[in-house]
Each structure stands twice: as structure tokens, then as C-alpha cells.
PDB file of N, CA, C and O in Angstrom:
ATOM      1  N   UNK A   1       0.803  -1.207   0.000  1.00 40.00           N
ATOM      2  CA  UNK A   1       0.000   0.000   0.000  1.00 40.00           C
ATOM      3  C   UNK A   1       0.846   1.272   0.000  1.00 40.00           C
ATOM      4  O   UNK A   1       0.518   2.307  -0.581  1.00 40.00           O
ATOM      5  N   UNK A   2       1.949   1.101   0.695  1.00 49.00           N
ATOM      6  CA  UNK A   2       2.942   2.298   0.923  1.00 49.00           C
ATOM      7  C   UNK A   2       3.673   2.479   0.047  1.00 49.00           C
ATOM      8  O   UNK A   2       4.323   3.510   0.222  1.00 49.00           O
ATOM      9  N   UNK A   3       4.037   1.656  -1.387  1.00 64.00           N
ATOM     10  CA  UNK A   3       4.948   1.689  -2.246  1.00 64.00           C
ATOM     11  C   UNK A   3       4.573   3.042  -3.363  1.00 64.00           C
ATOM     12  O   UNK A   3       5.513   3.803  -3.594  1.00 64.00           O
ATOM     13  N   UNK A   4       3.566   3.261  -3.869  1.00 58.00           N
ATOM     14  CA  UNK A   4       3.270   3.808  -4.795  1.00 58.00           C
ATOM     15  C   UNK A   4       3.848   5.371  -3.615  1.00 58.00           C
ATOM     16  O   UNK A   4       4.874   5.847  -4.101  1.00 58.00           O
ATOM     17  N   UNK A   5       3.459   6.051  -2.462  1.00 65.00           N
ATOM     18  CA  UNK A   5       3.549   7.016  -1.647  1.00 65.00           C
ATOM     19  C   UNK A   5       5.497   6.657  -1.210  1.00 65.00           C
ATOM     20  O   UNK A   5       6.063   7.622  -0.697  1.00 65.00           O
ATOM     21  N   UNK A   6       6.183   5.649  -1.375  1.00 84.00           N
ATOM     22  CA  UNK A   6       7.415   5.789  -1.229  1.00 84.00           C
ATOM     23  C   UNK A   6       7.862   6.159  -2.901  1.00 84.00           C
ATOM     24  O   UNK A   6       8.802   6.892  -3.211  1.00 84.00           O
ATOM     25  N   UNK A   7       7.040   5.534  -3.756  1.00 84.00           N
ATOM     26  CA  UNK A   7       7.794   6.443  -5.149  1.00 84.00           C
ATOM     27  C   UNK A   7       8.039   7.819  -5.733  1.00 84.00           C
ATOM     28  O   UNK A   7       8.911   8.479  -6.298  1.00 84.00           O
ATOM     29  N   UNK A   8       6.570   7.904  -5.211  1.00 86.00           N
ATOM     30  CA  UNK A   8       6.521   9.658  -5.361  1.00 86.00           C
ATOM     31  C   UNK A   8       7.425  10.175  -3.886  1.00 86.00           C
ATOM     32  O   UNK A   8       8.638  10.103  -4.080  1.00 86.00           O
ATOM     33  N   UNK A   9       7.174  10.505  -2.951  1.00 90.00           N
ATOM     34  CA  UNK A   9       8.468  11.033  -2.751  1.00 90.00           C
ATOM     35  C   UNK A   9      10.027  10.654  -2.708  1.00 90.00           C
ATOM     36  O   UNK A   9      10.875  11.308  -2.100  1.00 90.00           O
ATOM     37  N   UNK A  10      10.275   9.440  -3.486  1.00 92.00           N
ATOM     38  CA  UNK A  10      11.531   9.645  -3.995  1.00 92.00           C
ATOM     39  C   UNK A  10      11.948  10.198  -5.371  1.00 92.00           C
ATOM     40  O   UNK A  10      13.142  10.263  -5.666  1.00 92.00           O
ATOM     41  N   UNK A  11      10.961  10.606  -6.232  1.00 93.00           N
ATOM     42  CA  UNK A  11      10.358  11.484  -7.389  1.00 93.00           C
ATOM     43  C   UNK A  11      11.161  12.974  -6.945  1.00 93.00           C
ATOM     44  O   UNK A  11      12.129  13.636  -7.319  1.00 93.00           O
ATOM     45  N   UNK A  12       9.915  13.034  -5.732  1.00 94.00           N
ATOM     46  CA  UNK A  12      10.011  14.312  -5.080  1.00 94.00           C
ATOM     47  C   UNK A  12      11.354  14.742  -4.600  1.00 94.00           C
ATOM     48  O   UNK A  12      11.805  15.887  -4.619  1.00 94.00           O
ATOM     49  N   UNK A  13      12.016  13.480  -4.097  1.00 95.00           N
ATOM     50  CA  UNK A  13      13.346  13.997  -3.366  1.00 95.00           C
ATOM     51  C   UNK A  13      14.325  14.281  -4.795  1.00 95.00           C
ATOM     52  O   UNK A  13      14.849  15.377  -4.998  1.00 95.00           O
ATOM     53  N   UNK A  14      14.444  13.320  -5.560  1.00 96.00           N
ATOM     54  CA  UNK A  14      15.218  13.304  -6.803  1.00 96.00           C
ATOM     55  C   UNK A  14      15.159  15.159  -7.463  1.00 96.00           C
ATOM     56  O   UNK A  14      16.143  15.820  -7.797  1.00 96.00           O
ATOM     57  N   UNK A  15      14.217  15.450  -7.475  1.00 96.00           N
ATOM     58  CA  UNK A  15      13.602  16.757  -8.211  1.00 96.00           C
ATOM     59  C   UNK A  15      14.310  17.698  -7.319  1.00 96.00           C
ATOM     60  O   UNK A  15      15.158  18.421  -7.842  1.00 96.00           O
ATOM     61  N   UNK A  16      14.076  17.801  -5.975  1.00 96.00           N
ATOM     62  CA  UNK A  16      14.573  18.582  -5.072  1.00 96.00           C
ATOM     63  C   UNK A  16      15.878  18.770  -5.362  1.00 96.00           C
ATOM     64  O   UNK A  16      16.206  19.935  -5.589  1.00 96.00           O
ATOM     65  N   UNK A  17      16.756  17.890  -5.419  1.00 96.00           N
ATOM     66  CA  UNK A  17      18.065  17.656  -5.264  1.00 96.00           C
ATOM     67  C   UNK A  17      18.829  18.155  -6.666  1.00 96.00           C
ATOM     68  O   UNK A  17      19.839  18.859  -6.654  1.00 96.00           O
ATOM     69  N   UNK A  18      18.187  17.681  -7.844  1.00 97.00           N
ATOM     70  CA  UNK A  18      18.399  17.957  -9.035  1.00 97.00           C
ATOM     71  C   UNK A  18      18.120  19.832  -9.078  1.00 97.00           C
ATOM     72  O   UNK A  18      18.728  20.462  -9.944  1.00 97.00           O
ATOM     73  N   UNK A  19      17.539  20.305  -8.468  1.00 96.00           N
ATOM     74  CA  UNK A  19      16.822  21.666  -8.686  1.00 96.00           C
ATOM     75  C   UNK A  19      18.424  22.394  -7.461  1.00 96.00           C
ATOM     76  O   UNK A  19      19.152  23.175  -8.074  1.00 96.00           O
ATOM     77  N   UNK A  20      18.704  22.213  -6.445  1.00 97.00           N
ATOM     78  CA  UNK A  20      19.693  23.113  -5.599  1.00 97.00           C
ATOM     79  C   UNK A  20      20.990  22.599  -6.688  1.00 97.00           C
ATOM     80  O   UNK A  20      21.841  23.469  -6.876  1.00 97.00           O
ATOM     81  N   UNK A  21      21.180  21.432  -7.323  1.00 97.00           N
ATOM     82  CA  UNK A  21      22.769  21.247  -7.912  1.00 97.00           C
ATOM     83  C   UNK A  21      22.570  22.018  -8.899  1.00 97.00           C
ATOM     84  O   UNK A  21      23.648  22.506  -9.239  1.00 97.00           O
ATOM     85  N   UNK A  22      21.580  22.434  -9.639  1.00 96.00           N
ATOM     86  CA  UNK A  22      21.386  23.261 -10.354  1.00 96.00           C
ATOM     87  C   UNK A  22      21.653  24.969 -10.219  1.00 96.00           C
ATOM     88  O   UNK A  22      22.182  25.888 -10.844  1.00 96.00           O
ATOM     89  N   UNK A  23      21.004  24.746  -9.128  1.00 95.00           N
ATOM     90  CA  UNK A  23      20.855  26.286  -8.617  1.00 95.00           C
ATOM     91  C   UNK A  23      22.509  26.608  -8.364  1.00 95.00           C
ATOM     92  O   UNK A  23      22.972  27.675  -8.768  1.00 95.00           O
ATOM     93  N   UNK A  24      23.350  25.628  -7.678  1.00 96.00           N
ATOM     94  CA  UNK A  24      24.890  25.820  -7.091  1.00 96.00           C
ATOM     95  C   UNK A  24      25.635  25.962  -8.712  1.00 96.00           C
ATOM     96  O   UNK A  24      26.305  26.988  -8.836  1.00 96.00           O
ATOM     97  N   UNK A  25      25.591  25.200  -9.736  1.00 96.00           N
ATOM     98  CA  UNK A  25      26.027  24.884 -10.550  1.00 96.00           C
ATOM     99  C   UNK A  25      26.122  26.046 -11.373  1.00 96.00           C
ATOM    100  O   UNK A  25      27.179  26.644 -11.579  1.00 96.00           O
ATOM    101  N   UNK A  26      24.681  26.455 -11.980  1.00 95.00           N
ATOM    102  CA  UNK A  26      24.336  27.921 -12.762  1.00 95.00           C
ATOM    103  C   UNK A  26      25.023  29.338 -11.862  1.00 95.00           C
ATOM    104  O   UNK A  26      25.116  30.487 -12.293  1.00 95.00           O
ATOM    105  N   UNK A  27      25.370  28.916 -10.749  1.00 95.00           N
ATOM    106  CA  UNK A  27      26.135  30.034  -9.854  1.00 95.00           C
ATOM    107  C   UNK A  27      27.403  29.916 -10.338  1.00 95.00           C
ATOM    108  O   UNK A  27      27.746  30.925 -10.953  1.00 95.00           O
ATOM    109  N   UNK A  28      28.125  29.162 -10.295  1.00 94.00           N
ATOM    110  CA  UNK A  28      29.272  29.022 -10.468  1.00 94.00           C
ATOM    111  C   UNK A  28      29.849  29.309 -11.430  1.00 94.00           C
ATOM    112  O   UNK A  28      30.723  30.151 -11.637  1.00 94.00           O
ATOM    113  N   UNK A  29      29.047  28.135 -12.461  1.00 94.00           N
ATOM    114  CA  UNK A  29      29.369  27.736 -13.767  1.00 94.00           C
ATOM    115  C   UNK A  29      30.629  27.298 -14.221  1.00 94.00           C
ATOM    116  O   UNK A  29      31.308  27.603 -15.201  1.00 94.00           O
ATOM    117  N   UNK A  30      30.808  26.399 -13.148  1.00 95.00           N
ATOM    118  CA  UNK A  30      31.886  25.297 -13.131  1.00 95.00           C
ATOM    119  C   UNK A  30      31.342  24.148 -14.347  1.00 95.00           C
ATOM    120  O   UNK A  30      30.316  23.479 -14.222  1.00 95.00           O
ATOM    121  N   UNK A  31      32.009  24.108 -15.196  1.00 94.00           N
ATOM    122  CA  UNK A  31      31.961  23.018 -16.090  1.00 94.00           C
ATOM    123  C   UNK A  31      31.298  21.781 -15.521  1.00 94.00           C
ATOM    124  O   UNK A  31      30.201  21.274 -15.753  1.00 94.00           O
ATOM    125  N   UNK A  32      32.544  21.357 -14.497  1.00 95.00           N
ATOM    126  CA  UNK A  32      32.335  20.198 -13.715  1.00 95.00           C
ATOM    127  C   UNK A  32      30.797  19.651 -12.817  1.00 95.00           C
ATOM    128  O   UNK A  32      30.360  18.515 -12.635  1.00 95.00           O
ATOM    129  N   UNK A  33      30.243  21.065 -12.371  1.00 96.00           N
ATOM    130  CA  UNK A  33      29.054  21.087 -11.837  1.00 96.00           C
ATOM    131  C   UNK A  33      27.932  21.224 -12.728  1.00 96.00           C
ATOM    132  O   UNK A  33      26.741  21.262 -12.419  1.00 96.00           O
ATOM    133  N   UNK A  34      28.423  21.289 -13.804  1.00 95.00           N
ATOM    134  CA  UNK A  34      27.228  22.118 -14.733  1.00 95.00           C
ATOM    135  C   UNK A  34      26.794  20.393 -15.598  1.00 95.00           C
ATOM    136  O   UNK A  34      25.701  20.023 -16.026  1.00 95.00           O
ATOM    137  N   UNK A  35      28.000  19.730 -15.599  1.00 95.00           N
ATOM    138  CA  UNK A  35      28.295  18.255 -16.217  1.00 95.00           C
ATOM    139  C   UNK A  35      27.289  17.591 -14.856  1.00 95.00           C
ATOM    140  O   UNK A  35      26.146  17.266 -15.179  1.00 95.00           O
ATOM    141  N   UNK A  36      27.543  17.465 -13.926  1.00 96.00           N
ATOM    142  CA  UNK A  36      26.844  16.702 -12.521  1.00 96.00           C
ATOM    143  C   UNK A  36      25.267  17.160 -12.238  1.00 96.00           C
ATOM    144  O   UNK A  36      24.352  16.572 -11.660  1.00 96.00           O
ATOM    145  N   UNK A  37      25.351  18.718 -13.022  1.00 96.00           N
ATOM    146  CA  UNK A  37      23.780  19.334 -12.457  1.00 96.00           C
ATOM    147  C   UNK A  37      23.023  18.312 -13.541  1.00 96.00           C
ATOM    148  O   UNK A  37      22.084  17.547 -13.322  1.00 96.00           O
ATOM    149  N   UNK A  38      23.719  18.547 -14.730  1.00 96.00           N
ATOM    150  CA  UNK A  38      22.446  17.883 -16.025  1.00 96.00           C
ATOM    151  C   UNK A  38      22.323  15.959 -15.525  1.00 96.00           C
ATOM    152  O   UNK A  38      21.272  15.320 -15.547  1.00 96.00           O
ATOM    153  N   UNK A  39      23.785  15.369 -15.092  1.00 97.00           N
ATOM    154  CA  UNK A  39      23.327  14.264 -14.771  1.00 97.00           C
ATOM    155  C   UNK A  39      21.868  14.229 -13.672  1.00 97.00           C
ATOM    156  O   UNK A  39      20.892  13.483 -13.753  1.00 97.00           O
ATOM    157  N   UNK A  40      22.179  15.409 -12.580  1.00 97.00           N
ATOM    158  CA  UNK A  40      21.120  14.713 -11.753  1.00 97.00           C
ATOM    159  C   UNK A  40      19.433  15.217 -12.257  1.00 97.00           C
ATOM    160  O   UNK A  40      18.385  14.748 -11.813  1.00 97.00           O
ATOM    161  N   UNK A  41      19.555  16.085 -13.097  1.00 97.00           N
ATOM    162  CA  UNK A  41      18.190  16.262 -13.875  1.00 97.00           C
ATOM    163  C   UNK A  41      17.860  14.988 -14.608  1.00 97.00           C
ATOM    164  O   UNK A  41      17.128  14.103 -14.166  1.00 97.00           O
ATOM    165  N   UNK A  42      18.424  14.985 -15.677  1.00 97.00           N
ATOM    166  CA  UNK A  42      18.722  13.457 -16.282  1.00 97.00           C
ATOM    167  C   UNK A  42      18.083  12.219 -15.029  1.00 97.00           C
ATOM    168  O   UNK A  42      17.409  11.248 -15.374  1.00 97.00           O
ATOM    169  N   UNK A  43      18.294  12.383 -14.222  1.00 97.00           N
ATOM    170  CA  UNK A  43      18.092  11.296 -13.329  1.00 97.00           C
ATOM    171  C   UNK A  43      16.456  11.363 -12.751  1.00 97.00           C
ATOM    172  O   UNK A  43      15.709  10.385 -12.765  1.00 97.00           O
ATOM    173  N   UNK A  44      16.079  12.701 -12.254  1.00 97.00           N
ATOM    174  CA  UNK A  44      15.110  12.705 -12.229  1.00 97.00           C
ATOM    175  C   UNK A  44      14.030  12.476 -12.639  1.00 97.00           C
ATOM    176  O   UNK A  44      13.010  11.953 -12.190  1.00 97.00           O
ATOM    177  N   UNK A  45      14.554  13.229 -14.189  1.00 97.00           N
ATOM    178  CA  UNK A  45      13.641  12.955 -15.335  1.00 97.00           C
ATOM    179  C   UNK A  45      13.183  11.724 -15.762  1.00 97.00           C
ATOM    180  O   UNK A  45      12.077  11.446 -16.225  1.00 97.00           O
ATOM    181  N   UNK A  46      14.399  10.820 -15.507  1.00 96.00           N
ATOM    182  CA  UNK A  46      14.457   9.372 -15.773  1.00 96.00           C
ATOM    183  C   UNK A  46      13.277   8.833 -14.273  1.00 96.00           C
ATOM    184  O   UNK A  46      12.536   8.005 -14.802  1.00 96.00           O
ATOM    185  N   UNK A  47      12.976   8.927 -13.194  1.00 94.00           N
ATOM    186  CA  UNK A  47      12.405   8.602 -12.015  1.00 94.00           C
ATOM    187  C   UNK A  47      10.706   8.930 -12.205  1.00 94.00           C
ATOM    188  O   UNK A  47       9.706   8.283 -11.893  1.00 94.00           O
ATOM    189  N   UNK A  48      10.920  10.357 -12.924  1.00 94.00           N
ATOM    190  CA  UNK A  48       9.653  10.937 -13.329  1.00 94.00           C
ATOM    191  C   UNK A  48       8.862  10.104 -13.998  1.00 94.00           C
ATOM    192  O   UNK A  48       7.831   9.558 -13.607  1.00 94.00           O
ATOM    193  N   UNK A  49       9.475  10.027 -15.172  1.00 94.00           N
ATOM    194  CA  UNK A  49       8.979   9.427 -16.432  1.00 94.00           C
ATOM    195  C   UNK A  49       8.807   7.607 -16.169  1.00 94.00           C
ATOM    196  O   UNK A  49       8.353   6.918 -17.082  1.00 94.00           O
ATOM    197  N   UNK A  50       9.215   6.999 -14.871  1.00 91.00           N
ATOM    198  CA  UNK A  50       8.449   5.816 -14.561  1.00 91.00           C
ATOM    199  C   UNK A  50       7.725   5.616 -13.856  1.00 91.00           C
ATOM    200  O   UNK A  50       7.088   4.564 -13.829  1.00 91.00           O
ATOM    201  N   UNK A  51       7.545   6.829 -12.826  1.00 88.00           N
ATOM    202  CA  UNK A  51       6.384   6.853 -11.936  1.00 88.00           C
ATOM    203  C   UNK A  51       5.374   7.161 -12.726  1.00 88.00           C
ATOM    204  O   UNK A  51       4.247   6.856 -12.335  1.00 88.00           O
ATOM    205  N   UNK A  52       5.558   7.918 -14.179  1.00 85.00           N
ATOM    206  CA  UNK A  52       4.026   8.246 -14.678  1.00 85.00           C
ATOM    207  C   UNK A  52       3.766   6.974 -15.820  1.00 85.00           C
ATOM    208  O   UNK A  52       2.878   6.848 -16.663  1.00 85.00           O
ATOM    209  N   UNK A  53       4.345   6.538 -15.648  1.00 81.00           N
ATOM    210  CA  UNK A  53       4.220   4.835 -16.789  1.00 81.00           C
ATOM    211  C   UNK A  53       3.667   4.228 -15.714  1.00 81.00           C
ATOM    212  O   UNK A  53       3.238   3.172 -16.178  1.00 81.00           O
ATOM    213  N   UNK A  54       3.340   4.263 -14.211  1.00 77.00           N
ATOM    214  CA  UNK A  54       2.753   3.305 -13.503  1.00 77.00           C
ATOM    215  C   UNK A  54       1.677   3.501 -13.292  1.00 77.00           C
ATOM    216  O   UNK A  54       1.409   4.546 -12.699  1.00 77.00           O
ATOM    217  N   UNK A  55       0.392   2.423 -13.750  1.00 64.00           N
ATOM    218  CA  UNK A  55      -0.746   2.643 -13.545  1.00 64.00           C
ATOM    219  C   UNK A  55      -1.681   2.503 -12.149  1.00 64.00           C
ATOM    220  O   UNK A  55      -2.417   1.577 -11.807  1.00 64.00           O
ATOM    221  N   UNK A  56      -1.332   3.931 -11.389  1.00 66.00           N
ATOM    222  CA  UNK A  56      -1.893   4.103 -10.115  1.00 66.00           C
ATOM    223  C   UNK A  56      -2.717   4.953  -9.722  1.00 66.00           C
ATOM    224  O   UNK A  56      -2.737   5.725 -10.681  1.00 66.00           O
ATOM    225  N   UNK A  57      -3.690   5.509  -8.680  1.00 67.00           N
ATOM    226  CA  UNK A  57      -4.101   6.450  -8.910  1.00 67.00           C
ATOM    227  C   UNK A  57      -3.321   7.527  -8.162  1.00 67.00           C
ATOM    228  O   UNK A  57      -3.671   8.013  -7.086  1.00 67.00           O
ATOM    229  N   UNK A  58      -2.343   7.812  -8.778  1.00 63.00           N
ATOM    230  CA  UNK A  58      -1.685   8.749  -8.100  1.00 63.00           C
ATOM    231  C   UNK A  58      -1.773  10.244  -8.477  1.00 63.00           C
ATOM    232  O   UNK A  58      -1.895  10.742  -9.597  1.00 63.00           O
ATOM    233  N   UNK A  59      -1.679  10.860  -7.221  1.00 79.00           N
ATOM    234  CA  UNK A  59      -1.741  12.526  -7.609  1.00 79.00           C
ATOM    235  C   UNK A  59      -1.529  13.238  -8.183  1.00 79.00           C
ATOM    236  O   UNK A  59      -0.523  13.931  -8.034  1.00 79.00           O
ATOM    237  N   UNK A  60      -2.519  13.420  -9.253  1.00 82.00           N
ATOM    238  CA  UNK A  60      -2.489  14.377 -10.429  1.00 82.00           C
ATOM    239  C   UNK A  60      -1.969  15.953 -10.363  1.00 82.00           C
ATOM    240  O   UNK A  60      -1.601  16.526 -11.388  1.00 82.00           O
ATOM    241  N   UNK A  61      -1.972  16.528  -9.207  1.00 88.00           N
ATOM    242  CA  UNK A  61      -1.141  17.945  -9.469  1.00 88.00           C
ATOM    243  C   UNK A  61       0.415  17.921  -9.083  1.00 88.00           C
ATOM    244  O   UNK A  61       1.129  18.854  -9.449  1.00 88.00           O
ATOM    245  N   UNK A  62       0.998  16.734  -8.261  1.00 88.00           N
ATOM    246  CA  UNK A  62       2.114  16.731  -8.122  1.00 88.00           C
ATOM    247  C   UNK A  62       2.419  16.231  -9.101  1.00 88.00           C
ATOM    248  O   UNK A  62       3.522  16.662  -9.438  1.00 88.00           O
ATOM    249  N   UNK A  63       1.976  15.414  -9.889  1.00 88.00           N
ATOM    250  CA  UNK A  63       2.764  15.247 -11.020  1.00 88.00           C
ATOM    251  C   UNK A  63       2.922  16.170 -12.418  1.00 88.00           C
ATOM    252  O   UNK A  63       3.787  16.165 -13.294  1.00 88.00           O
ATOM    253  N   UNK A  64       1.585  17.039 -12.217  1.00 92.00           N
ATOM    254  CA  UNK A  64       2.005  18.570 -12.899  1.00 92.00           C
ATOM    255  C   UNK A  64       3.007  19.449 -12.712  1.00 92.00           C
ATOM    256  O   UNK A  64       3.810  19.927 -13.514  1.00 92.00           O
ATOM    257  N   UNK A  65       2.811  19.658 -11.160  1.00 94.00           N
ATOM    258  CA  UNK A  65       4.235  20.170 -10.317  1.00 94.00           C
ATOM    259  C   UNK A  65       5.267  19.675 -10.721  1.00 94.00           C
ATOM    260  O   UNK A  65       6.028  20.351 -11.413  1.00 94.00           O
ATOM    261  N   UNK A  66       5.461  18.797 -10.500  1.00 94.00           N
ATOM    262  CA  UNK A  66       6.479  17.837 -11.137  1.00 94.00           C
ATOM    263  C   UNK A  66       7.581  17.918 -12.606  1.00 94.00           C
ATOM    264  O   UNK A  66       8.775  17.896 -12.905  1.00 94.00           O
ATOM    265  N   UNK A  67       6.329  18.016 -13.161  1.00 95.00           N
ATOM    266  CA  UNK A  67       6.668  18.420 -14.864  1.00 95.00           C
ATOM    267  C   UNK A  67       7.120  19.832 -15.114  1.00 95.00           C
ATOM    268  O   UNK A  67       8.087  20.117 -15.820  1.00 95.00           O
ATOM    269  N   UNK A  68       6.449  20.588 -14.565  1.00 97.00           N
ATOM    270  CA  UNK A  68       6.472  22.211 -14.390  1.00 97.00           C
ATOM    271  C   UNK A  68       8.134  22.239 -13.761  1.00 97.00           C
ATOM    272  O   UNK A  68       8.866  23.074 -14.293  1.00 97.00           O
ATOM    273  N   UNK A  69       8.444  21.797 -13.203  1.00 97.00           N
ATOM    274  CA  UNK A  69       9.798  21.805 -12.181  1.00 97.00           C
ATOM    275  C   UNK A  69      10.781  21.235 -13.236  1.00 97.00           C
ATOM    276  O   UNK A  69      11.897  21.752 -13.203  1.00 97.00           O
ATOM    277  N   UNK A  70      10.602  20.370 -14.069  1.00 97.00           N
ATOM    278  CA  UNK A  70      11.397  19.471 -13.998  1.00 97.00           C
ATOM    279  C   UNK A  70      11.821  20.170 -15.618  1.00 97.00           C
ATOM    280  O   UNK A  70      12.955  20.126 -16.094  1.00 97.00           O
ATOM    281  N   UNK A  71      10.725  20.741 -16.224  1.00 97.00           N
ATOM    282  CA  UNK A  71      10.441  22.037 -17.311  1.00 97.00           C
ATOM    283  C   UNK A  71      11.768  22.881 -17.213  1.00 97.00           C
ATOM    284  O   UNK A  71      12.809  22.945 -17.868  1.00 97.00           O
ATOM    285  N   UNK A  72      11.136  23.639 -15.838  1.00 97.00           N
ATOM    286  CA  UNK A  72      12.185  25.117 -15.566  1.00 97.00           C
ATOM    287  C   UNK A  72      13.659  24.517 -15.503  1.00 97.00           C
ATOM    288  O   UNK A  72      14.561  25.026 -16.168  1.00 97.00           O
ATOM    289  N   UNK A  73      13.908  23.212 -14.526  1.00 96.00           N
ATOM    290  CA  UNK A  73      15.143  22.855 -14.637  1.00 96.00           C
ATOM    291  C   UNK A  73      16.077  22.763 -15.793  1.00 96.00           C
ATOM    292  O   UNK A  73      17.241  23.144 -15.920  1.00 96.00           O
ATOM    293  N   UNK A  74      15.039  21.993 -16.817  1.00 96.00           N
ATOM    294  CA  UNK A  74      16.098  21.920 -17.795  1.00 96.00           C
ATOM    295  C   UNK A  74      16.358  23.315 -18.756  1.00 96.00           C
ATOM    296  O   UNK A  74      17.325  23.357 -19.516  1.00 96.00           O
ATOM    297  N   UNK A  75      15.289  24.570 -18.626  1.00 96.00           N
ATOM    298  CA  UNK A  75      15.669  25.375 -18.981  1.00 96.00           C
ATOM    299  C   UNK A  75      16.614  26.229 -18.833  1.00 96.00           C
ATOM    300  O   UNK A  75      17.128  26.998 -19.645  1.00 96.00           O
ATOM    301  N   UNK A  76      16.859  26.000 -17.478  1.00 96.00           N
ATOM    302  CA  UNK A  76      18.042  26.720 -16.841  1.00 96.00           C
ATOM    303  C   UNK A  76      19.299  26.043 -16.848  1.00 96.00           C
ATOM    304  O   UNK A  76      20.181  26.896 -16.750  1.00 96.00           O
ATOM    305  N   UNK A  77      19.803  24.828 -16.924  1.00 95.00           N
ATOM    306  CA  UNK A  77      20.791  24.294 -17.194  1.00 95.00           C
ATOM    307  C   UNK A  77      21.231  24.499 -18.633  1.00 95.00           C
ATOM    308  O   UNK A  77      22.367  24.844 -18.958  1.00 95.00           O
ATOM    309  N   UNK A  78      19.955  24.187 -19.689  1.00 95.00           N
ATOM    310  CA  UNK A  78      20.062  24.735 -21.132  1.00 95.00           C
ATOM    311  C   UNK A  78      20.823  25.929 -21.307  1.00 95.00           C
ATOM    312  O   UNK A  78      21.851  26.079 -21.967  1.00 95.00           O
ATOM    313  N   UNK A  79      20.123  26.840 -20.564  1.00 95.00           N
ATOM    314  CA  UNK A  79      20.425  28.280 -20.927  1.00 95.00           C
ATOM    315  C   UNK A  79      22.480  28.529 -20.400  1.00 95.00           C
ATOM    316  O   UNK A  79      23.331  29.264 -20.900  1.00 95.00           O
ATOM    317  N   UNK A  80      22.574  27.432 -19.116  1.00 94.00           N
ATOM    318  CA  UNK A  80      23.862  27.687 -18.587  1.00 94.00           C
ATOM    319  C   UNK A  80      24.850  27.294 -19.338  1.00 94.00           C
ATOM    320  O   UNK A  80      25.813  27.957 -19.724  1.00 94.00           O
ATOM    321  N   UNK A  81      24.535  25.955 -19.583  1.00 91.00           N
ATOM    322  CA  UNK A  81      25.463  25.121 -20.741  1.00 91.00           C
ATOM    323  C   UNK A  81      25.680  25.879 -22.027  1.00 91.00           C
ATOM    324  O   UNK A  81      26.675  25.391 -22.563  1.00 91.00           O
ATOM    325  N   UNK A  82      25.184  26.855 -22.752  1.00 90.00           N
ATOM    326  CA  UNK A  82      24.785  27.989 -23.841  1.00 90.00           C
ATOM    327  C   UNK A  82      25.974  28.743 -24.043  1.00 90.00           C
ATOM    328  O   UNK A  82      26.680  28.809 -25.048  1.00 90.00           O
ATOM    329  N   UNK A  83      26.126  29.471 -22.600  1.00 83.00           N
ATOM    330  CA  UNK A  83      27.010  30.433 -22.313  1.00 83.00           C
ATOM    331  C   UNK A  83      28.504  29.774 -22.257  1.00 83.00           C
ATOM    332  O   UNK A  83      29.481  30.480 -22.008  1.00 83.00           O
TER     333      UNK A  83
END
């Protein structure tokens, strides 16, 4: 019963985590961090995209949230990697 509520917030934690290496990374703009920020988006994205392949009834605005977040992230790494 608890599995589908342990996926999403490890969704949730993944996103979190992916979103501050980002935030440290686009500060810097250390190559090296900017290489580690996109892996851990990448990763998320990858976590995202199997929690919504699972047919559950799981919460439809966090997983908007979700997308919306996971959106801005890669825009901002885009935009860093650019420069």
C-alpha cells in the first residue's frame, strides 16, 4: 500500500536535489558542476517518467508540479550550458 507514496516522494526527493545542484552549478558555472547538475536532472527525469508509466491512482497535481519543475530545470541548465 505504501509503495506507490514511497515512489513519489523519492520522485520528489530526486527533483529537489536535481533543482539546488542546479541552482549551485548555474552560480558558479563550473563546467564540472554544470556536467553533474544535467546528470542529476537526467536522473530525475528518468524517475519521473516511470512513476508516470505506472498505472496508479496517483496525484495528479504533483505530477504537474512535477513536470512544471522538472520544465524550468532543464531550462536553466540549457540556458547555462549555452554560455
Amino acid at each position: 500500500m505504501s509503495e506507490p507514496y514511497n515512489d513519489l516522494k523519492q520522485v520528489d526527493m530526486s527533483i529537489q536535489s536535481a533543482q539546488r545542484i542546479i541552482g549551485h552549478a548555474t552560480m558558479s558555472m563550473d563546467p564540472g558542476q554544470l556536467h553533474a547538475a544535467k546528470e542529476a536532472l537526467n536522473t530525475a527525469k528518468q524517475q519521473y517518467n516511470e512513476i508516470l508509466n505506472q498505472p496508479t491512482g496517483m496525484d495528479g497535481m504533483f505530477l504537474e508540479n512535477a513536470r512544471e519543475t522538472l520544465e524550468q530545470c532543464e531550462q536553466q541548465i540549457n540556458q547555462a550550458l549555452k554560455q
